Amino acid sequence: MSTPETNKKVPQFSALKLNPLPAKDDCCCEGSCAPQAEQTLPDNGTRYSWVVNGMDCAACARKVENAVRQVKGVDHVQVLFATEKLLVSAASDISAQVEAAVASAGYSLRSENAPAEKVSPLRENLPLITLIIMMALSWTLEQFNHPFGNLAFIATTLVGLYPIARQALRLMKTGSWFAIETLMSVAAIGALFIGATAEAAMVLLLFLIGERLEGWAASRARKGVSALMALKPETATQLVNGERKTVAISALRPGDVIEVAAGGRLPADGALLSATASFDESALTGESIPVERDAGEKVPAGATSVDRLVQLTVLSEPGDSAIDRILKLIEEAEERRAPVERFIDRFSRIYTPAIMLVALLVTIIPPLLFGAPWEGWIYKGLTLLLIGCPCALVISTPAAITSGLAAAARRGALIKGGAALEQLSQVQHIAFDKTGTLTVGKPQVTGVYPQNISEDDLLALAAAVEQGSTHPLAQAIVREAQSRGLTIPAATAQRALVGSGIEAHIGDKKVLLSAADKFPAAGLAARVHELEQAGQTVIIVVQDGTTLGLLALRDTLREDAKAAMADLHQIGVQGVILTGDNPRAAASIAAELGMEFQAGLLPADKVKAVTQLNASAPLAMVGDGINDAPAMKASTIGIAMGSGTDVALETADAALTHNRLTGLAQMIRLARATRANIRQNITIALGLKGIFLVTTLLGITGLWLAVLADTGATVLVTANALRLLRRR
């Protein structure tokens, strides 16, 4: 059933490493949820993975971890609740022992490729239905004959208690001594001994109802992840020597040629071989409008070919497509836990034993010291015992964070875990690189200024000299000439002039393209100064020593840059430009966007500027190049543009896969909403338990309401976290 995997590193965005979640104990055990040292699955040995059946909440994941940790030979174990995966690292094959240990804890495993076992709703809910029927019969008998009704409630309690007590014993054997099943069993048995038979049965019924609700809420919480997993088809059409054959997507390798029909989804990241095609990438990037792709452009796995049959060259290894990287980020959410989550873990370690001690003292002190009746205080002690499980408190933070990460992924924002999400919610300033981040990163010809020659002739001569060059300015000139449909003459003897420009022979004349400050342009000095003051790069075209005219070029703003800055200002976030470009170009862009700027910065200067800004308020750094990576690391949180370099993407704590700046404000709003959701969840979890703690001591509430304080609060905080998935 296990799936052994050879040890390999999986990219994070582009180079994402698959690390496990930190190991935790069951949330209801002594020393529960104590933060442990962060772990990673080791690079040596073999890694095995399964899918776990039957997990209803994060506490179940901890129970499975505890069970597997008892197996001899297991080096590391990790349960990823968001995707229901169990990862185990061991030096030898311990698959059978792991499967037996999980079975002994009351759960089952299946291989990742095996389909989920389909269980009929009747069979799945049979214990609950049986208990409801027995409760109704017991209540009816109680109305007519108390002794028979009492016996019926006892029978109902024993029937309901059997599976719960059996699970409690299983968990005790696997190291989870004080799971909620154990606390429920003790409370139900104690209630029988003091004669509260109806309440004992009601407690078990409410517990089973709560379990079903938790399972429903958990499945809803996982829907966002399941939807991503469903984007990848199971098979692909591969072209081999012109013949089509259907293969599993795990068989695809970089370089393979695949075919995707109109309306079909890409099974792997690919480069388009067809001339042009439209793709719906909304499921991955949040972009609602189909994207036009030309031959050679990359298309992510999960995108849908909108209007035609297309052929692509596979670019990604199995398990390393765009969808796989998003899923791995979500799986890793608990590894990079938010500070508030680590605090809750530490608090819950104290909370459970403290409540258990209070329950014991409430049970014995009044009868022993004050002669109070044992029955009433045992009842109160049992009630407090049910309040002692901090399931709702422990799930309050990861439920919100998982929902927040999934919601961000739907909108084309990848965030590396809860810590990054919390940092993002605190951001008050954003520092931007200019080229490729605020601007398109492709210079464009903005003006052609001829002298005694036509515009088209001047541009054609310049394009002839620049033909074949890889310099961005040269390519911009050639693109402009081609877009005008000009005939570009042939040039020979092209020669780069270090520090000044480039020259070539066109026919029997020598044509030189030079930077404006390297060649005196008689009569054009005023125009050159004007253009440079506007932040444009000026190139002078000279033929046999005679100036023919000027070309002005500029890297233009992204279409959404102004809208993005307006959105950020609306949520109280200020922006600053940090660029290595010249001050004039930076000033021009900053003026258009209403931002401050620092120009002429080397990578070390950017780090220094970011450090200074970060000291005054939490700062995010947005960039796309290798030179931005050190500054992104120095900021509170680094955000990479999806079109950026691998180094920038790997260094960043978050990335915009859709490459839209307007996604920044959306990302920050979602992070702030997630932080507010966490606070709401903690208030619900602690507030309900606090209320029931007081009302129990005052004798106002009893056992069955204590169950609501636990399972009800767990369902409430999970449902509240699900609201993040519906945010627009």
XYZ file of C-alpha atoms in Angstrom, residues 213-609:
397
model
C -20.270 17.533 12.023
C -16.494 17.755 12.489
C -16.017 15.294 9.631
C -18.306 17.349 7.406
C -16.522 20.581 8.315
C -13.121 18.972 7.715
C -14.163 17.716 4.281
C -15.406 21.206 3.419
C -12.095 22.657 4.585
C -10.240 20.215 2.335
C -12.399 21.004 -0.692
C -10.113 23.823 -1.803
C -7.161 21.426 -1.815
C -9.209 18.641 -3.431
C -10.267 21.023 -6.187
C -6.613 21.703 -6.984
C -5.813 17.982 -7.007
C -8.720 17.391 -9.393
C -7.250 19.870 -11.898
C -4.687 17.291 -13.000
C -6.030 14.578 -15.322
C -4.930 11.026 -14.539
C -3.801 10.267 -18.101
C -2.246 12.133 -21.012
C -2.070 11.721 -24.792
C 1.590 11.367 -25.771
C 2.907 11.648 -29.333
C 5.656 9.147 -30.146
C 6.919 9.117 -33.755
C 3.666 10.638 -34.887
C 1.519 8.046 -33.106
C -0.811 8.850 -30.216
C -0.867 6.742 -27.090
C -2.508 7.179 -23.695
C -0.102 7.127 -20.756
C -0.310 7.840 -17.021
C 0.875 11.339 -16.137
C 3.540 9.772 -13.889
C 5.157 8.407 -17.069
C 5.668 11.853 -18.607
C 9.185 13.281 -18.649
C 10.605 16.662 -19.745
C 10.957 16.690 -23.515
C 7.963 14.437 -24.198
C 5.409 15.790 -26.664
C 1.771 15.686 -25.573
C -1.523 16.627 -27.169
C -4.446 18.284 -25.378
C -7.880 18.509 -26.972
C -10.060 21.611 -26.816
C -11.581 21.728 -23.335
C -8.901 19.388 -21.959
C -6.594 20.142 -19.028
C -2.808 20.066 -19.209
C -1.377 17.117 -17.233
C 2.026 18.809 -16.779
C 3.722 22.164 -17.264
C 4.501 22.559 -20.959
C 5.853 24.809 -23.696
C 3.411 25.443 -26.532
C 4.394 23.943 -29.879
C 1.284 25.116 -31.735
C 1.391 28.578 -33.283
C -1.020 30.194 -30.840
C -3.808 29.149 -28.473
C -5.998 30.452 -25.649
C -5.857 28.886 -22.190
C -8.139 29.249 -19.190
C -5.721 29.517 -16.239
C -8.295 30.836 -13.749
C -8.097 27.804 -11.445
C -4.399 28.492 -10.838
C -4.021 32.240 -11.196
C -7.490 33.664 -10.569
C -7.357 35.317 -14.022
C -10.922 35.064 -15.325
C -10.105 35.990 -18.943
C -8.466 33.304 -21.152
C -4.785 34.001 -21.780
C -3.350 34.025 -25.312
C -0.135 31.994 -25.571
C 2.267 31.937 -28.539
C 4.587 29.145 -29.631
C 7.362 28.591 -27.091
C 5.499 30.161 -24.148
C 5.058 28.198 -20.938
C 1.615 26.976 -19.868
C 1.028 25.602 -16.334
C -0.474 22.205 -15.550
C -4.202 22.389 -14.866
C -4.821 25.090 -17.493
C -7.603 24.326 -19.996
C -7.187 24.663 -23.733
C -10.123 26.902 -24.624
C -10.651 26.636 -28.354
C -8.379 24.173 -30.127
C -6.297 21.005 -30.133
C -2.758 21.901 -29.019
C 0.603 20.202 -28.802
C 3.136 20.956 -26.072
C 6.564 19.891 -24.920
C 6.549 18.680 -21.312
C 8.699 20.857 -19.020
C 8.030 19.474 -15.502
C 9.109 16.264 -13.816
C 6.338 14.077 -12.331
C 5.213 15.607 -9.036
C 6.786 18.974 -9.857
C 4.144 20.781 -11.891
C 2.560 24.115 -10.957
C -0.315 22.313 -9.214
C 2.071 20.014 -7.313
C 4.036 22.996 -6.054
C 0.872 24.700 -4.790
C -0.232 21.505 -3.024
C 3.165 21.115 -1.391
C 2.961 24.692 -0.124
C -0.397 23.981 1.491
C 0.941 20.738 2.963
C 3.833 22.652 4.476
C 1.609 25.261 6.115
C 2.018 23.791 9.614
C 5.779 23.560 9.275
C 6.062 27.317 9.017
C 3.663 27.885 11.880
C 2.492 31.339 12.796
C 3.700 32.748 16.162
C 0.106 32.797 17.427
C -0.179 29.088 16.590
C 3.001 28.266 18.515
C 1.638 30.249 21.487
C -1.650 28.317 21.375
C 0.322 25.073 21.349
C 2.228 26.106 24.461
C -0.954 27.279 26.159
C -2.833 24.045 25.387
C 0.014 22.055 26.967
C -0.852 23.740 30.273
C -4.600 23.960 29.700
C -5.498 20.243 29.571
C -3.717 19.076 32.744
C -4.880 22.232 34.552
C -8.534 21.539 33.745
C -8.099 17.862 34.694
C -6.628 18.902 38.053
C -9.483 21.345 38.595
C -11.990 18.559 37.780
C -10.339 16.260 40.336
C -10.274 18.949 43.036
C -13.924 19.866 42.342
C -14.840 16.183 42.749
C -13.076 15.492 46.052
C -12.579 18.726 48.023
C -16.230 19.706 48.765
C -17.205 16.171 49.966
C -14.000 15.634 51.973
C -13.638 19.060 53.569
C -17.189 20.359 53.733
C -19.294 17.193 53.869
C -21.018 17.974 50.564
C -22.813 15.086 48.792
C -20.450 13.038 46.628
C -22.956 12.467 43.814
C -23.419 16.151 42.899
C -19.716 16.991 42.969
C -18.707 13.864 41.043
C -21.205 14.967 38.404
C -19.644 18.449 38.276
C -16.157 16.936 38.103
C -17.162 14.731 35.178
C -18.654 17.739 33.430
C -15.445 19.727 33.853
C -13.507 16.747 32.504
C -15.310 17.104 29.174
C -14.375 20.783 29.061
C -10.708 19.807 29.471
C -10.064 18.820 25.839
C -8.740 21.847 23.906
C -9.603 20.477 20.444
C -11.438 23.642 19.387
C -8.617 25.837 20.668
C -5.901 23.844 18.908
C -7.772 23.665 15.589
C -8.717 27.371 15.694
C -5.450 28.606 14.174
C -4.514 25.884 11.627
C -8.095 25.770 10.312
C -8.015 29.500 9.557
C -4.487 29.387 8.128
C -5.221 26.412 5.852
C -8.357 28.155 4.579
C -6.429 31.400 4.084
C -3.640 29.683 2.133
C -6.131 27.804 -0.040
C -8.088 31.018 -0.724
C -4.853 32.812 -1.651
C -3.821 29.979 -3.984
C -7.167 30.269 -5.783
C -6.376 33.928 -6.446
C -2.906 33.238 -7.815
C -0.980 34.056 -4.619
C 1.307 31.407 -3.150
C 2.188 31.995 0.515
C 4.716 29.806 2.329
C 2.876 28.887 5.511
C 1.245 30.466 8.525
C 4.261 32.502 9.636
C 4.398 34.270 6.259
C 0.634 34.814 6.340
C 0.832 36.466 9.764
C 3.798 38.629 8.710
C 1.905 39.703 5.606
C -1.055 40.817 7.719
C 1.233 43.264 9.588
C 2.802 44.913 6.525
C 2.521 48.718 6.448
C 5.074 49.539 3.733
C 6.094 47.834 0.488
C 9.411 48.373 -1.276
C 9.355 47.732 -5.034
C 12.097 46.963 -7.481
C 11.402 49.004 -10.626
C 12.423 47.080 -13.733
C 10.257 44.027 -14.317
C 8.194 44.690 -11.201
C 6.544 48.094 -11.585
C 7.508 48.254 -15.244
C 7.070 45.714 -18.030
C 10.810 45.042 -18.180
C 10.824 45.452 -21.984
C 11.877 48.904 -23.214
C 9.749 50.394 -25.971
C 10.493 53.081 -28.530
C 8.547 56.132 -27.339
C 9.744 58.640 -29.906
C 11.569 58.961 -33.259
C 13.058 62.424 -33.964
C 14.660 62.645 -37.474
C 16.808 65.381 -39.050
C 16.626 65.664 -42.854
C 15.328 62.081 -43.105
C 11.948 60.389 -42.627
C 10.976 58.669 -39.374
C 10.682 55.285 -41.078
C 14.091 55.561 -42.786
C 15.755 56.579 -39.504
C 14.155 53.679 -37.646
C 15.022 51.172 -40.417
C 18.702 52.192 -40.363
C 18.832 51.846 -36.551
C 17.121 48.429 -36.705
C 19.597 47.255 -39.346
C 22.526 48.086 -37.071
C 20.871 46.437 -34.041
C 19.637 43.337 -35.909
C 20.706 40.169 -34.065
C 21.702 41.919 -30.833
C 20.425 40.536 -27.508
C 20.501 43.888 -25.728
C 16.987 44.931 -24.520
C 17.259 48.381 -26.159
C 18.385 46.838 -29.460
C 15.520 44.373 -29.431
C 13.074 47.194 -28.716
C 14.282 49.114 -31.813
C 14.002 46.016 -34.034
C 10.510 45.220 -32.668
C 9.341 48.776 -33.402
C 10.622 48.618 -36.989
C 8.943 45.239 -37.529
C 5.661 46.435 -35.996
C 5.625 49.300 -38.551
C 6.203 46.839 -41.379
C 9.466 48.467 -42.420
C 11.993 46.811 -44.708
C 15.180 46.504 -42.699
C 18.285 46.763 -44.900
C 21.183 44.346 -44.548
C 24.080 45.459 -42.353
C 27.663 44.184 -42.348
C 30.731 44.546 -40.160
C 28.689 45.110 -37.015
C 30.966 46.106 -34.165
C 30.184 46.957 -30.512
C 32.012 50.030 -29.224
C 32.717 49.462 -25.555
C 30.974 52.056 -23.429
C 29.554 54.086 -26.282
C 27.398 52.145 -28.742
C 27.429 49.982 -31.863
C 28.290 50.590 -35.521
C 27.818 48.744 -38.828
C 28.091 49.268 -42.566
C 24.893 49.611 -44.577
C 25.816 49.672 -48.229
C 28.869 51.927 -48.489
C 27.982 54.056 -45.464
C 28.932 53.624 -41.822
C 26.055 53.994 -39.329
C 26.684 54.535 -35.626
C 24.193 54.252 -32.748
C 25.505 55.960 -29.644
C 24.351 56.894 -26.181
C 23.479 60.603 -26.076
C 26.192 61.470 -23.564
C 28.889 59.804 -25.689
C 28.363 61.804 -28.897
C 27.806 65.549 -29.298
C 24.499 66.070 -31.119
C 24.663 69.470 -32.743
C 21.330 71.279 -32.549
C 19.690 68.464 -30.553
C 21.097 69.145 -27.087
C 17.892 70.779 -25.840
C 15.723 67.888 -27.080
C 18.132 65.331 -25.518
C 18.006 67.152 -22.169
C 14.196 67.330 -22.286
C 13.817 63.622 -23.037
C 16.327 62.560 -20.372
C 14.610 64.736 -17.781
C 11.435 62.790 -18.591
C 13.259 59.580 -17.666
C 13.801 58.335 -21.233
C 16.913 56.747 -22.697
C 18.153 58.637 -25.776
C 20.109 57.077 -28.663
C 21.708 59.186 -31.393
C 21.865 57.822 -34.960
C 24.919 59.041 -36.926
C 25.772 58.285 -40.573
C 29.312 59.035 -41.769
C 29.711 61.638 -39.026
C 26.366 63.352 -39.708
C 23.624 63.204 -37.064
C 20.431 61.777 -38.604
C 18.256 61.989 -35.524
C 17.310 60.637 -32.113
C 15.468 57.599 -30.770
C 13.854 57.766 -27.336
C 13.129 54.565 -25.419
C 11.555 53.844 -22.102
C 10.529 50.903 -19.992
C 6.784 51.445 -19.623
C 4.662 50.964 -16.528
C 2.665 47.799 -16.092
C -0.961 48.362 -17.004
C -2.107 47.636 -13.459
C 0.628 49.555 -11.601
C -1.445 52.678 -10.914
C -4.492 50.667 -9.866
C -2.306 48.543 -7.578
C -0.856 51.604 -5.842
C -4.351 53.057 -5.376
C -5.530 49.771 -3.817
C -2.550 49.704 -1.453
C -3.128 53.318 -0.357
C -6.761 52.442 0.307
C -5.725 49.790 2.868
C -3.102 52.062 4.441
C 0.022 50.567 2.842
C 2.647 52.965 1.469
C 5.100 52.166 -1.347
C 8.708 53.104 -2.115
C 10.847 52.294 -5.180
C 14.331 50.838 -4.635
C 16.157 50.536 -7.943
C 19.592 50.302 -9.452
C 18.446 52.402 -12.410
C 19.457 56.031 -12.920
C 17.698 58.697 -10.806
C 15.981 60.351 -13.789
C 14.253 57.137 -14.896
C 13.314 56.304 -11.312
C 11.972 59.798 -10.672
C 9.781 59.632 -13.774
C 8.176 56.311 -12.742
C 7.828 57.422 -9.115
C 6.099 60.648 -10.183
C 3.545 58.737 -12.234
C 2.750 56.472 -9.280
C 2.989 59.062 -6.513
C 5.748 57.153 -4.704
C 9.064 57.943 -3.050
C 12.203 56.401 -4.544
C 15.866 55.606 -4.019
C 17.898 55.083 -7.207
C 21.352 53.928 -8.275
C 21.362 51.163 -5.630
C 23.594 48.113 -5.743
C 22.228 44.880 -4.147
C 24.062 45.707 -0.900
C 22.548 49.210 -0.932
C 19.065 47.717 -1.345
C 19.632 45.492 1.690
C 20.729 48.515 3.730
C 17.690 50.544 2.607
